[in-house]
Amino acid sequence: VEQLQPLKEHKEKYGIKTIIVSLDEIYGGKYFATQGRDDAEKVKYFIKDAIENWGIEYVLLVGGRKFSKEEWIVPIRYAYSIDKVPPFTENGYLSDLYFADIYDANGNFSSWDTNGNGIYAEYDYNGRYDDVDLYPDVYVGRLPCRNKLELKIVVNKIIQYEKGQGEWKRRAILCGGDTDLNDRDDINEGEYLNEKVAEVLEDYDCIFLWTSLNTLSRKNFWQEMMKGAKFVDLSGHGSPNSWATHPHNSDEWIGITLFDIFTYFNGEKLPIFFANACHTCQFNLTYECFGWSFVKKAGGGAIAFIGSTGLSYGFGGYATAESLSGYLEIEFFRNHNEEFLGNAFYNAIISYLNNIPMDDWQDYKTVEEYVLFGLPCLKMN
């Protein structure tokens, strides 16, 4: 808790009233009567009480998985909209949207377990379904720290970022290639999505690192990072330890790995990342994932990272921009003028829910699996 005190003082200095609450205080009922079947639900009920009694708008969950085994410093929730694209399947994925979606459509507590079987956000999971609202009622971010040093590093980065200005905050680095080989439209989907992002970032100096231009390389990426950028858009493929993509209709991989993050230092010019890719923010592993490794890095990295905790889906060809992760990617950047980061991210989710028919498991999984590693009330503008 003491590691968060400088961040509390910093945010209150700029007019955001802040309270630090420990899990012991939540479970012990210090502020509100404890409710919930397990620790995650107790935290969610606490957020509900805090909305109704304190009027909170932003929640920062501080803590991830412990190093040695799958035990959690701060609770998590798995969702179960199960993949139907063999052999690409996974049995559940992490969803922090659970902690943001407090109320259902009727204003009641949204349990995400309406059939009461202890399995959450089921969508045709062994033929079972839960009624989930999905609309966020509070802006939630997470710092999946494993120790006090990581937290201290990130808190210092946030404070320095919000104090700093510079022309580098009008730059954006857009990385892409051919995500879906041999699609019927014969395009490079990642580059096409980068173009759509550049259209909404019309006042930015956009740097295109593309396989088609032979500009996407580890060297070029870090050279541009060292110049600084407000945003980085990664549109391609991912894993917990890398992001990469293809040249046109080629099985060659070009990208960035955890080793690069450990090796390169880009100082205090820290971007906000959005990764349209699988698993870049899968934080339930023994080692720390790609997205969090950027955020926790001392001497560089990122100020925040938005990515998927599971298998992420998109269409091939021009349809890649019309739904699934490609739509979410564009909508996040469309909200770039929001004052706070959490508003931009969750506005993208709300746009998806309002404009895309939620009639398939892929739609549910898309909005549930993307998470924000960073402060939701980070002042972007």
PDB file of N, CA and C in Angstrom, residues 102-146:
ATOM      1  N   ILE A 102     -20.540  -3.919 -13.658  1.00  0.00           N
ATOM      2  CA  ILE A 102     -21.097  -4.101 -12.313  1.00  0.00           C
ATOM      3  C   ILE A 102     -22.594  -4.390 -12.347  1.00  0.00           C
ATOM      4  N   TYR A 103     -23.310  -3.783 -13.267  1.00  0.00           N
ATOM      5  CA  TYR A 103     -24.775  -3.887 -13.299  1.00  0.00           C
ATOM      6  C   TYR A 103     -25.240  -4.555 -14.591  1.00  0.00           C
ATOM      7  N   ASP A 104     -26.343  -5.307 -14.487  1.00  0.00           N
ATOM      8  CA  ASP A 104     -26.960  -5.837 -15.693  1.00  0.00           C
ATOM      9  C   ASP A 104     -27.894  -4.795 -16.300  1.00  0.00           C
ATOM     10  N   ALA A 105     -28.608  -5.163 -17.336  1.00  0.00           N
ATOM     11  CA  ALA A 105     -29.453  -4.207 -18.053  1.00  0.00           C
ATOM     12  C   ALA A 105     -30.588  -3.664 -17.195  1.00  0.00           C
ATOM     13  N   ASN A 106     -30.922  -4.374 -16.107  1.00  0.00           N
ATOM     14  CA  ASN A 106     -32.002  -3.941 -15.215  1.00  0.00           C
ATOM     15  C   ASN A 106     -31.490  -3.215 -13.977  1.00  0.00           C
ATOM     16  N   GLY A 107     -30.184  -2.964 -13.920  1.00  0.00           N
ATOM     17  CA  GLY A 107     -29.612  -2.261 -12.783  1.00  0.00           C
ATOM     18  C   GLY A 107     -29.281  -3.136 -11.600  1.00  0.00           C
ATOM     19  N   ASN A 108     -29.360  -4.453 -11.778  1.00  0.00           N
ATOM     20  CA  ASN A 108     -29.007  -5.387 -10.711  1.00  0.00           C
ATOM     21  C   ASN A 108     -27.539  -5.794 -10.830  1.00  0.00           C
ATOM     22  N   PHE A 109     -26.997  -6.367  -9.764  1.00  0.00           N
ATOM     23  CA  PHE A 109     -25.612  -6.827  -9.777  1.00  0.00           C
ATOM     24  C   PHE A 109     -25.419  -7.848 -10.891  1.00  0.00           C
ATOM     25  N   SER A 110     -24.390  -7.648 -11.701  1.00  0.00           N
ATOM     26  CA  SER A 110     -24.103  -8.531 -12.834  1.00  0.00           C
ATOM     27  C   SER A 110     -23.089  -9.585 -12.408  1.00  0.00           C
ATOM     28  N   SER A 111     -23.578 -10.769 -12.088  1.00  0.00           N
ATOM     29  CA  SER A 111     -22.716 -11.815 -11.522  1.00  0.00           C
ATOM     30  C   SER A 111     -21.852 -12.506 -12.562  1.00  0.00           C
ATOM     31  N   TRP A 112     -22.243 -12.449 -13.827  1.00  0.00           N
ATOM     32  CA  TRP A 112     -21.634 -13.211 -14.911  1.00  0.00           C
ATOM     33  C   TRP A 112     -21.816 -14.716 -14.718  1.00  0.00           C
ATOM     34  N   ASP A 113     -22.621 -15.115 -13.771  1.00  0.00           N
ATOM     35  CA  ASP A 113     -22.879 -16.541 -13.512  1.00  0.00           C
ATOM     36  C   ASP A 113     -24.369 -16.725 -13.233  1.00  0.00           C
ATOM     37  N   THR A 114     -25.187 -16.389 -14.220  1.00  0.00           N
ATOM     38  CA  THR A 114     -26.634 -16.395 -13.996  1.00  0.00           C
ATOM     39  C   THR A 114     -27.204 -17.802 -13.851  1.00  0.00           C
ATOM     40  N   ASN A 115     -26.472 -18.825 -14.305  1.00  0.00           N
ATOM     41  CA  ASN A 115     -26.957 -20.192 -14.085  1.00  0.00           C
ATOM     42  C   ASN A 115     -26.417 -20.805 -12.795  1.00  0.00           C
ATOM     43  N   GLY A 116     -25.572 -20.056 -12.081  1.00  0.00           N
ATOM     44  CA  GLY A 116     -25.164 -20.434 -10.734  1.00  0.00           C
ATOM     45  C   GLY A 116     -24.278 -21.651 -10.610  1.00  0.00           C
ATOM     46  N   ASN A 117     -23.531 -21.987 -11.671  1.00  0.00           N
ATOM     47  CA  ASN A 117     -22.711 -23.201 -11.609  1.00  0.00           C
ATOM     48  C   ASN A 117     -21.242 -22.931 -11.308  1.00  0.00           C
ATOM     49  N   GLY A 118     -20.890 -21.668 -11.023  1.00  0.00           N
ATOM     50  CA  GLY A 118     -19.510 -21.347 -10.678  1.00  0.00           C
ATOM     51  C   GLY A 118     -18.579 -21.222 -11.867  1.00  0.00           C
ATOM     52  N   ILE A 119     -19.110 -21.255 -13.086  1.00  0.00           N
ATOM     53  CA  ILE A 119     -18.337 -21.037 -14.308  1.00  0.00           C
ATOM     54  C   ILE A 119     -18.884 -19.768 -14.948  1.00  0.00           C
ATOM     55  N   TYR A 120     -18.016 -18.828 -15.284  1.00  0.00           N
ATOM     56  CA  TYR A 120     -18.449 -17.456 -15.557  1.00  0.00           C
ATOM     57  C   TYR A 120     -18.429 -17.120 -17.048  1.00  0.00           C
ATOM     58  N   ALA A 121     -19.406 -16.285 -17.432  1.00  0.00           N
ATOM     59  CA  ALA A 121     -19.507 -15.784 -18.809  1.00  0.00           C
ATOM     60  C   ALA A 121     -19.476 -16.931 -19.817  1.00  0.00           C
ATOM     61  N   GLU A 122     -20.272 -17.952 -19.550  1.00  0.00           N
ATOM     62  CA  GLU A 122     -20.340 -19.086 -20.474  1.00  0.00           C
ATOM     63  C   GLU A 122     -21.089 -18.687 -21.751  1.00  0.00           C
ATOM     64  N   TYR A 123     -20.499 -19.050 -22.875  1.00  0.00           N
ATOM     65  CA  TYR A 123     -21.189 -18.917 -24.153  1.00  0.00           C
ATOM     66  C   TYR A 123     -21.034 -20.244 -24.881  1.00  0.00           C
ATOM     67  N   ASP A 124     -22.083 -21.027 -24.851  1.00  0.00           N
ATOM     68  CA  ASP A 124     -22.079 -22.373 -25.434  1.00  0.00           C
ATOM     69  C   ASP A 124     -20.921 -23.206 -24.887  1.00  0.00           C
ATOM     70  N   TYR A 125     -20.689 -23.090 -23.582  1.00  0.00           N
ATOM     71  CA  TYR A 125     -19.664 -23.895 -22.916  1.00  0.00           C
ATOM     72  C   TYR A 125     -20.331 -25.191 -22.462  1.00  0.00           C
ATOM     73  N   ASN A 126     -20.064 -26.270 -23.194  1.00  0.00           N
ATOM     74  CA  ASN A 126     -20.764 -27.541 -22.976  1.00  0.00           C
ATOM     75  C   ASN A 126     -22.278 -27.343 -23.025  1.00  0.00           C
ATOM     76  N   GLY A 127     -22.689 -26.452 -23.942  1.00  0.00           N
ATOM     77  CA  GLY A 127     -24.107 -26.191 -24.131  1.00  0.00           C
ATOM     78  C   GLY A 127     -24.724 -25.229 -23.138  1.00  0.00           C
ATOM     79  N   ARG A 128     -23.908 -24.627 -22.271  1.00  0.00           N
ATOM     80  CA  ARG A 128     -24.443 -23.732 -21.237  1.00  0.00           C
ATOM     81  C   ARG A 128     -24.133 -22.274 -21.574  1.00  0.00           C
ATOM     82  N   TYR A 129     -25.015 -21.378 -21.084  1.00  0.00           N
ATOM     83  CA  TYR A 129     -24.871 -19.948 -21.327  1.00  0.00           C
ATOM     84  C   TYR A 129     -25.113 -19.177 -20.033  1.00  0.00           C
ATOM     85  N   ASP A 130     -24.426 -18.044 -19.905  1.00  0.00           N
ATOM     86  CA  ASP A 130     -24.730 -17.061 -18.861  1.00  0.00           C
ATOM     87  C   ASP A 130     -25.204 -15.780 -19.531  1.00  0.00           C
ATOM     88  N   ASP A 131     -26.072 -15.067 -18.848  1.00  0.00           N
ATOM     89  CA  ASP A 131     -26.544 -13.768 -19.332  1.00  0.00           C
ATOM     90  C   ASP A 131     -25.594 -12.698 -18.804  1.00  0.00           C
ATOM     91  N   VAL A 132     -24.738 -12.170 -19.677  1.00  0.00           N
ATOM     92  CA  VAL A 132     -23.766 -11.151 -19.271  1.00  0.00           C
ATOM     93  C   VAL A 132     -24.088  -9.842 -19.982  1.00  0.00           C
ATOM     94  N   ASP A 133     -23.997  -8.745 -19.242  1.00  0.00           N
ATOM     95  CA  ASP A 133     -24.344  -7.424 -19.769  1.00  0.00           C
ATOM     96  C   ASP A 133     -23.221  -6.856 -20.630  1.00  0.00           C
ATOM     97  N   LEU A 134     -21.993  -6.922 -20.122  1.00  0.00           N
ATOM     98  CA  LEU A 134     -20.757  -6.507 -20.793  1.00  0.00           C
ATOM     99  C   LEU A 134     -20.511  -5.001 -20.820  1.00  0.00           C
ATOM    100  N   TYR A 135     -21.530  -4.179 -20.613  1.00  0.00           N
ATOM    101  CA  TYR A 135     -21.311  -2.730 -20.626  1.00  0.00           C
ATOM    102  C   TYR A 135     -20.560  -2.295 -19.362  1.00  0.00           C
ATOM    103  N   PRO A 136     -19.421  -1.625 -19.503  1.00  0.00           N
ATOM    104  CA  PRO A 136     -18.657  -1.197 -18.325  1.00  0.00           C
ATOM    105  C   PRO A 136     -19.369  -0.081 -17.570  1.00  0.00           C
ATOM    106  N   ASP A 137     -19.367  -0.188 -16.248  1.00  0.00           N
ATOM    107  CA  ASP A 137     -19.957   0.831 -15.375  1.00  0.00           C
ATOM    108  C   ASP A 137     -18.897   1.633 -14.639  1.00  0.00           C
ATOM    109  N   VAL A 138     -17.654   1.221 -14.749  1.00  0.00           N
ATOM    110  CA  VAL A 138     -16.525   1.904 -14.136  1.00  0.00           C
ATOM    111  C   VAL A 138     -15.315   1.570 -14.999  1.00  0.00           C
ATOM    112  N   TYR A 139     -14.317   2.446 -15.012  1.00  0.00           N
ATOM    113  CA  TYR A 139     -13.129   2.247 -15.842  1.00  0.00           C
ATOM    114  C   TYR A 139     -12.068   1.509 -15.027  1.00  0.00           C
ATOM    115  N   VAL A 140     -11.701   0.311 -15.481  1.00  0.00           N
ATOM    116  CA  VAL A 140     -10.796  -0.560 -14.728  1.00  0.00           C
ATOM    117  C   VAL A 140      -9.496  -0.768 -15.496  1.00  0.00           C
ATOM    118  N   GLY A 141      -8.384  -0.651 -14.790  1.00  0.00           N
ATOM    119  CA  GLY A 141      -7.081  -1.030 -15.311  1.00  0.00           C
ATOM    120  C   GLY A 141      -6.386  -1.913 -14.294  1.00  0.00           C
ATOM    121  N   ARG A 142      -5.336  -2.565 -14.719  1.00  0.00           N
ATOM    122  CA  ARG A 142      -4.591  -3.446 -13.807  1.00  0.00           C
ATOM    123  C   ARG A 142      -3.095  -3.247 -13.998  1.00  0.00           C
ATOM    124  N   LEU A 143      -2.382  -3.246 -12.879  1.00  0.00           N
ATOM    125  CA  LEU A 143      -0.928  -3.377 -12.874  1.00  0.00           C
ATOM    126  C   LEU A 143      -0.635  -4.746 -12.284  1.00  0.00           C
ATOM    127  N   PRO A 144      -0.374  -5.766 -13.117  1.00  0.00           N
ATOM    128  CA  PRO A 144      -0.187  -7.123 -12.598  1.00  0.00           C
ATOM    129  C   PRO A 144       1.198  -7.331 -11.989  1.00  0.00           C
ATOM    130  N   CYS A 145       1.538  -6.473 -11.030  1.00  0.00           N
ATOM    131  CA  CYS A 145       2.851  -6.513 -10.381  1.00  0.00           C
ATOM    132  C   CYS A 145       3.016  -7.802  -9.577  1.00  0.00           C
ATOM    133  N   ARG A 146       4.260  -8.245  -9.479  1.00  0.00           N
ATOM    134  CA  ARG A 146       4.575  -9.413  -8.656  1.00  0.00           C
ATOM    135  C   ARG A 146       5.414  -9.047  -7.437  1.00  0.00           C
TER     136      ARG A 146
END
